[in-house]
Amino acid sequence: MGTISVLLVAKVLPYLEQELDKRYKLFDGIDPSQRAAVVRDHAASIRAVVASSSGGPDAALIEALPKLEIVSSFSVGVDKIDLEKCKERGVRVTNTPDVLTDEVADLTIGLILAVLRRICECDRYVRSGNWKKGDYKLTTKFSGKTVGILGLGRIGAAVAKRAEGFDCKICYYSRNEKPDSKYKYYPSVVELASNCDVLVVACPLTPETHHIINREVINALGPKGVLINIGRGKHVDEPELVSALLEGRLGGAGLDVFENEPHVPEELFGLENVVLLPHVGSATVETRTAMANLVLDNLEAHFLGKPLLTPLV
């Protein structure tokens, strides 16, 4: 398959890039300024695009590649890919579900504990020498809390399973009530936020879920509530979140994603009730390698005429 041209449009694991380069004729289109020249010179031969959560083909790029057959994304989220244009053009799309579910769910529980028990702040307290001056203040327990989950898909369900291990009550909101779920369903995000201590955002990013966490939801969660976002930054109205934290209208937040990554509101840096992570939900060697192999396996299946492993379109 070394003669098949593949365009890479986002940063991926070095292992994946190396394997793509071994197996295909790989073109580097990560830098948009370089991508234009690559497309101009090689559009007629490019049959696949490899994307990720940080970048994917928009309608213009898809339209500019007449031979494009498949977009394989090194991520679960595909909000950077114009899915409608792919459907219109008959371009197949794959992503990497399942293999990162446990990793993201594990990190979610870690974020909850870090916020409630002030783990990061306690670490700084010891390192600064302040412990010699007196004990750190009391924090808040996680066990027994009510955890609300926005989006009870693979990751949301995995978070719920782990939270049950802490004797937490679980409730959720999704577009439709899940008849086979044992958890309490609320018909709106505001009602969910009003009835939980910790609200976990784990839904896909769509036009309907853009800024689904707004002022009303944040106020419903309240001054003792904690927001955990491991979905996408654009799920949250970030200025509203910042003001709520600064004004004490929200108890705390654990954030792995932000609206304009890698830019993070500087007002959050000095808050001890906020834990900030650089979008590392699936960032372990084991999981990223599994994701890379799934990208490779989907491409191989497509070009060998076999069924795709994780088809989205």
CSV table of C-alpha atoms in Angstrom, one decimal:
chain,number,residue,atom,x,y,z
A,1,MET,CA,0.0,0.0,0.0
A,2,GLY,CA,3.0,2.2,-0.2
A,3,THR,CA,1.7,4.0,-3.3
A,4,ILE,CA,-1.5,5.2,-1.6
A,5,SER,CA,-1.3,8.8,-0.7
A,6,VAL,CA,-2.4,9.9,2.8
A,7,LEU,CA,-2.7,13.4,4.2
A,8,LEU,CA,-2.0,14.1,7.8
A,9,VAL,CA,-3.8,17.2,9.1
A,10,ALA,CA,-3.2,17.1,12.8
A,11,LYS,CA,-0.5,16.2,15.3
A,12,VAL,CA,-0.7,12.6,16.3
A,13,LEU,CA,1.4,10.1,18.3
A,14,PRO,CA,4.9,9.9,16.7
A,15,TYR,CA,4.5,6.1,16.5
A,16,LEU,CA,1.4,6.6,14.4
A,17,GLU,CA,3.1,9.1,12.1
A,18,GLN,CA,6.0,6.7,11.7
A,19,GLU,CA,3.8,3.8,10.8
A,20,LEU,CA,1.8,5.9,8.4
A,21,ASP,CA,5.0,6.9,6.7
A,22,LYS,CA,6.1,3.3,6.4
A,23,ARG,CA,2.9,2.0,5.0
A,24,TYR,CA,1.7,4.9,2.8
A,25,LYS,CA,2.9,7.8,0.8
A,26,LEU,CA,2.4,10.3,3.7
A,27,PHE,CA,2.0,14.0,3.1
A,28,ASP,CA,2.4,16.4,6.1
A,29,GLY,CA,-0.5,18.9,6.2
A,30,ILE,CA,-0.4,19.7,9.9
A,31,ASP,CA,0.6,23.3,9.3
A,32,PRO,CA,-2.3,24.9,7.3
A,33,SER,CA,0.2,27.1,5.4
A,34,GLN,CA,2.0,24.0,4.1
A,35,ARG,CA,-1.2,22.1,3.6
A,36,ALA,CA,-2.3,24.5,0.9
A,37,ALA,CA,0.8,23.7,-1.2
A,38,VAL,CA,0.5,19.9,-0.6
A,39,VAL,CA,-3.2,20.0,-1.7
A,40,ARG,CA,-2.4,22.1,-4.7
A,41,ASP,CA,0.3,19.6,-5.9
A,42,HIS,CA,-1.1,16.3,-4.8
A,43,ALA,CA,-4.9,16.6,-4.5
A,44,ALA,CA,-5.5,14.2,-7.4
A,45,SER,CA,-3.7,11.4,-5.6
A,46,ILE,CA,-4.7,11.8,-1.9
A,47,ARG,CA,-7.2,9.0,-0.9
A,48,ALA,CA,-7.2,9.3,2.9
A,49,VAL,CA,-6.9,12.0,5.6
A,50,VAL,CA,-5.8,11.3,9.1
A,51,ALA,CA,-7.3,13.7,11.7
A,52,SER,CA,-7.5,14.1,15.4
A,53,SER,CA,-9.4,16.1,18.1
A,54,SER,CA,-7.1,19.1,17.3
A,55,GLY,CA,-7.7,19.2,13.6
A,56,GLY,CA,-9.7,17.6,10.8
A,57,PRO,CA,-10.8,18.3,7.2
A,58,ASP,CA,-13.5,21.0,6.8
A,59,ALA,CA,-15.8,21.2,3.8
A,60,ALA,CA,-13.3,23.2,1.7
A,61,LEU,CA,-10.6,20.6,2.2
A,62,ILE,CA,-12.9,17.7,1.5
A,63,GLU,CA,-14.1,19.4,-1.7
A,64,ALA,CA,-10.5,20.0,-2.7
A,65,LEU,CA,-9.6,16.3,-2.6
A,66,PRO,CA,-11.5,14.6,-5.5
A,67,LYS,CA,-10.1,11.1,-4.7
A,68,LEU,CA,-10.7,11.2,-1.0
A,69,GLU,CA,-12.3,8.0,0.3
A,70,ILE,CA,-11.8,7.9,4.0
A,71,VAL,CA,-11.0,10.1,7.0
A,72,SER,CA,-9.6,8.2,10.0
A,73,SER,CA,-9.5,10.2,13.2
A,74,PHE,CA,-7.1,9.6,16.0
A,75,SER,CA,-9.8,10.5,18.6
A,76,VAL,CA,-13.3,9.8,19.6
A,77,GLY,CA,-14.5,13.3,19.0
A,78,VAL,CA,-15.0,14.2,15.4
A,79,ASP,CA,-16.2,17.8,15.7
A,80,LYS,CA,-13.3,19.0,13.6
A,81,ILE,CA,-14.5,16.9,10.7
A,82,ASP,CA,-17.3,18.2,8.4
A,83,LEU,CA,-19.4,15.0,8.7
A,84,GLU,CA,-22.2,16.4,6.5
A,85,LYS,CA,-19.8,17.0,3.6
A,86,CYS,CA,-18.3,13.6,4.1
A,87,LYS,CA,-21.8,12.0,3.8
A,88,GLU,CA,-22.5,14.1,0.7
A,89,ARG,CA,-19.3,13.0,-0.9
A,90,GLY,CA,-19.5,9.4,0.2
A,91,VAL,CA,-16.3,9.7,2.2
A,92,ARG,CA,-16.1,7.2,5.1
A,93,VAL,CA,-15.2,8.4,8.6
A,94,THR,CA,-13.7,6.3,11.5
A,95,ASN,CA,-12.8,7.3,15.0
A,96,THR,CA,-11.3,5.5,18.1
A,97,PRO,CA,-14.1,4.7,20.6
A,98,ASP,CA,-13.9,2.1,23.3
A,99,VAL,CA,-10.1,2.0,23.5
A,100,LEU,CA,-9.9,5.2,25.5
A,101,THR,CA,-13.1,4.9,27.5
A,102,ASP,CA,-11.4,3.5,30.6
A,103,GLU,CA,-8.6,6.0,30.5
A,104,VAL,CA,-10.8,9.0,30.3
A,105,ALA,CA,-13.1,7.6,33.0
A,106,ASP,CA,-10.2,7.0,35.3
A,107,LEU,CA,-9.0,10.6,34.8
A,108,THR,CA,-12.5,11.9,35.5
A,109,ILE,CA,-12.5,10.3,38.9
A,110,GLY,CA,-9.0,11.6,39.5
A,111,LEU,CA,-10.2,15.1,38.7
A,112,ILE,CA,-13.2,14.9,41.0
A,113,LEU,CA,-10.9,13.7,43.9
A,114,ALA,CA,-8.3,16.4,43.1
A,115,VAL,CA,-10.9,19.2,43.3
A,116,LEU,CA,-12.8,18.0,46.3
A,117,ARG,CA,-9.7,16.9,48.3
A,118,ARG,CA,-7.6,19.8,47.0
A,119,ILE,CA,-4.8,17.3,46.1
A,120,CYS,CA,-2.9,19.8,43.9
A,121,GLU,CA,-3.1,22.6,46.4
A,122,CYS,CA,-2.0,20.2,49.2
A,123,ASP,CA,1.0,19.3,47.1
A,124,ARG,CA,1.9,22.9,46.7
A,125,TYR,CA,1.4,23.5,50.4
A,126,VAL,CA,4.0,20.9,51.3
A,127,ARG,CA,6.5,22.0,48.6
A,128,SER,CA,6.2,25.6,49.8
A,129,GLY,CA,7.1,24.7,53.3
A,130,ASN,CA,3.8,25.9,54.7
A,131,TRP,CA,3.1,22.6,56.4
A,132,LYS,CA,5.7,23.6,59.0
A,133,LYS,CA,3.5,26.5,59.9
A,134,GLY,CA,0.4,24.5,60.4
A,135,ASP,CA,-1.9,21.8,59.0
A,136,TYR,CA,-3.8,22.3,55.7
A,137,LYS,CA,-7.5,23.2,56.0
A,138,LEU,CA,-10.2,20.6,55.9
A,139,THR,CA,-11.5,19.6,52.5
A,140,THR,CA,-14.6,17.7,51.2
A,141,LYS,CA,-15.2,14.0,50.8
A,142,PHE,CA,-16.3,12.3,47.5
A,143,SER,CA,-17.9,9.2,48.8
A,144,GLY,CA,-21.6,9.4,49.0
A,145,LYS,CA,-22.0,12.4,46.8
A,146,THR,CA,-24.5,12.6,44.0
A,147,VAL,CA,-22.8,12.6,40.6
A,148,GLY,CA,-24.7,14.0,37.6
A,149,ILE,CA,-23.6,12.9,34.2
A,150,LEU,CA,-24.3,14.9,31.0
A,151,GLY,CA,-24.1,12.3,28.3
A,152,LEU,CA,-24.5,8.6,29.4
A,153,GLY,CA,-22.5,7.2,26.5
A,154,ARG,CA,-19.5,4.9,26.7
A,155,ILE,CA,-17.4,7.3,28.8
A,156,GLY,CA,-20.3,8.6,30.9
A,157,ALA,CA,-21.4,5.0,31.7
A,158,ALA,CA,-17.8,4.2,32.7
A,159,VAL,CA,-17.6,7.2,34.9
A,160,ALA,CA,-20.9,6.2,36.6
A,161,LYS,CA,-19.6,2.7,37.2
A,162,ARG,CA,-16.5,4.0,38.9
A,163,ALA,CA,-18.4,6.6,41.0
A,164,GLU,CA,-20.7,3.7,42.2
A,165,GLY,CA,-17.5,2.3,43.8
A,166,PHE,CA,-17.5,5.4,46.0
A,167,ASP,CA,-21.1,4.8,47.0
A,168,CYS,CA,-22.2,7.7,44.9
A,169,LYS,CA,-25.8,8.2,43.7
A,170,ILE,CA,-25.9,8.6,39.9
A,171,CYS,CA,-28.2,10.6,37.8
A,172,TYR,CA,-28.0,11.7,34.2
A,173,TYR,CA,-29.3,13.8,31.3
A,174,SER,CA,-29.1,12.8,27.6
A,175,ARG,CA,-31.1,13.6,24.5
A,176,ASN,CA,-33.3,10.6,25.3
A,177,GLU,CA,-34.0,8.6,28.4
A,178,LYS,CA,-32.2,5.2,28.4
A,179,PRO,CA,-34.8,2.6,29.2
A,180,ASP,CA,-32.2,0.0,30.3
A,181,SER,CA,-30.5,2.4,32.7
A,182,LYS,CA,-30.8,2.0,36.4
A,183,TYR,CA,-29.9,5.7,37.0
A,184,LYS,CA,-32.3,8.5,37.6
A,185,TYR,CA,-33.0,10.6,34.5
A,186,TYR,CA,-33.6,14.3,34.4
A,187,PRO,CA,-35.3,15.9,31.4
A,188,SER,CA,-33.1,19.0,31.4
A,189,VAL,CA,-29.5,19.9,32.2
A,190,VAL,CA,-30.7,22.5,34.7
A,191,GLU,CA,-32.7,19.9,36.6
A,192,LEU,CA,-29.7,17.6,36.6
A,193,ALA,CA,-27.4,20.3,37.9
A,194,SER,CA,-29.9,21.3,40.6
A,195,ASN,CA,-29.9,17.7,41.9
A,196,CYS,CA,-26.3,16.7,42.0
A,197,ASP,CA,-23.1,17.7,43.8
A,198,VAL,CA,-20.7,16.9,40.9
A,199,LEU,CA,-21.7,17.5,37.3
A,200,VAL,CA,-19.6,15.6,34.7
A,201,VAL,CA,-19.7,16.7,31.1
A,202,ALA,CA,-19.2,13.7,28.9
A,203,CYS,CA,-21.4,14.3,25.8
A,204,PRO,CA,-20.3,14.8,22.2
A,205,LEU,CA,-19.9,18.3,20.9
A,206,THR,CA,-22.7,19.2,18.5
A,207,PRO,CA,-24.4,22.5,17.7
A,208,GLU,CA,-27.0,21.6,20.3
A,209,THR,CA,-24.4,21.0,23.1
A,210,HIS,CA,-22.3,24.1,22.3
A,211,HIS,CA,-22.3,26.1,25.6
A,212,ILE,CA,-24.8,23.7,27.1
A,213,ILE,CA,-23.2,24.6,30.4
A,214,ASN,CA,-24.3,28.2,30.6
A,215,ARG,CA,-25.1,30.6,33.5
A,216,GLU,CA,-28.4,29.0,34.3
A,217,VAL,CA,-26.8,25.5,34.6
A,218,ILE,CA,-23.9,26.8,36.6
A,219,ASN,CA,-26.2,28.7,39.0
A,220,ALA,CA,-28.2,25.5,39.4
A,221,LEU,CA,-25.1,23.6,40.4
A,222,GLY,CA,-24.4,26.3,43.0
A,223,PRO,CA,-21.7,27.4,45.4
A,224,LYS,CA,-21.1,23.8,46.7
A,225,GLY,CA,-21.3,22.2,43.4
A,226,VAL,CA,-18.3,21.0,41.2
A,227,LEU,CA,-18.2,21.0,37.4
A,228,ILE,CA,-15.9,18.4,35.7
A,229,ASN,CA,-15.4,18.8,32.0
A,230,ILE,CA,-13.7,15.9,30.1
A,231,GLY,CA,-15.8,16.5,27.0
A,232,ARG,CA,-14.9,19.5,24.8
A,233,GLY,CA,-14.1,23.1,25.9
A,234,LYS,CA,-16.9,24.5,23.8
A,235,HIS,CA,-19.5,22.6,25.9
A,236,VAL,CA,-18.9,25.3,28.6
A,237,ASP,CA,-19.5,29.1,28.3
A,238,GLU,CA,-16.1,29.9,29.6
A,239,PRO,CA,-16.5,33.5,30.6
A,240,GLU,CA,-19.6,32.5,32.6
A,241,LEU,CA,-17.6,29.7,34.3
A,242,VAL,CA,-14.8,32.1,35.2
A,243,SER,CA,-17.1,34.7,36.7
A,244,ALA,CA,-19.0,32.1,38.7
A,245,LEU,CA,-15.8,30.7,40.2
A,246,LEU,CA,-14.5,34.2,41.0
A,247,GLU,CA,-17.8,35.2,42.5
A,248,GLY,CA,-18.2,32.0,44.5
A,249,ARG,CA,-21.4,31.0,42.7
A,250,LEU,CA,-19.7,27.7,41.8
A,251,GLY,CA,-17.8,25.5,44.3
A,252,GLY,CA,-15.1,24.3,42.1
A,253,ALA,CA,-14.1,22.9,38.7
A,254,GLY,CA,-11.9,20.2,37.2
A,255,LEU,CA,-11.1,21.0,33.5
A,256,ASP,CA,-9.3,18.9,31.0
A,257,VAL,CA,-10.5,20.9,28.0
A,258,PHE,CA,-10.9,24.6,27.2
A,259,GLU,CA,-12.7,26.7,24.6
A,260,ASN,CA,-9.5,28.0,22.9
A,261,GLU,CA,-6.8,25.4,23.6
A,262,PRO,CA,-4.0,25.8,24.5
A,263,HIS,CA,-5.1,29.2,25.8
A,264,VAL,CA,-6.6,29.1,29.3
A,265,PRO,CA,-8.2,32.0,31.1
A,266,GLU,CA,-5.5,33.4,33.4
A,267,GLU,CA,-8.1,34.2,36.1
A,268,LEU,CA,-8.3,30.5,36.9
A,269,PHE,CA,-4.6,30.2,37.7
A,270,GLY,CA,-4.8,31.5,41.2
A,271,LEU,CA,-7.9,29.6,42.3
A,272,GLU,CA,-7.2,26.6,44.6
A,273,ASN,CA,-10.7,25.1,43.9
A,274,VAL,CA,-9.8,24.6,40.3
A,275,VAL,CA,-7.7,21.8,38.7
A,276,LEU,CA,-6.5,22.5,35.2
A,277,LEU,CA,-5.2,19.7,32.9
A,278,PRO,CA,-3.8,20.1,29.3
A,279,HIS,CA,-6.3,17.9,27.5
A,280,VAL,CA,-4.8,14.6,28.7
A,281,GLY,CA,-7.9,12.4,29.1
A,282,SER,CA,-6.5,9.6,26.9
A,283,ALA,CA,-2.8,10.6,27.2
A,284,THR,CA,-1.1,7.4,28.3
A,285,VAL,CA,1.3,5.3,26.3
A,286,GLU,CA,-1.0,2.3,26.4
A,287,THR,CA,-4.1,4.1,25.3
A,288,ARG,CA,-2.6,6.3,22.7
A,289,THR,CA,-0.8,3.3,21.1
A,290,ALA,CA,-4.1,1.4,21.0
A,291,MET,CA,-5.8,4.4,19.4
A,292,ALA,CA,-3.0,4.6,16.8
A,293,ASN,CA,-3.3,1.0,16.0
A,294,LEU,CA,-7.1,1.4,15.5
A,295,VAL,CA,-6.4,4.3,13.0
A,296,LEU,CA,-4.0,2.0,11.1
A,297,ASP,CA,-6.3,-1.0,11.2
A,298,ASN,CA,-9.3,1.1,9.9
A,299,LEU,CA,-7.2,2.4,7.0
A,300,GLU,CA,-5.9,-1.1,6.2
A,301,ALA,CA,-9.4,-2.5,6.3
A,302,HIS,CA,-10.7,0.1,3.9
A,303,PHE,CA,-8.0,-0.3,1.4
A,304,LEU,CA,-8.2,-4.1,1.5
A,305,GLY,CA,-11.9,-3.9,1.0
A,306,LYS,CA,-12.7,-5.3,4.4
A,307,PRO,CA,-15.3,-4.1,6.9
A,308,LEU,CA,-14.2,-1.0,8.9
A,309,LEU,CA,-13.6,-1.7,12.6
A,310,THR,CA,-15.2,1.6,14.0
A,311,PRO,CA,-17.2,3.2,11.2
A,312,LEU,CA,-18.9,6.5,12.0
A,313,VAL,CA,-19.9,7.5,8.4
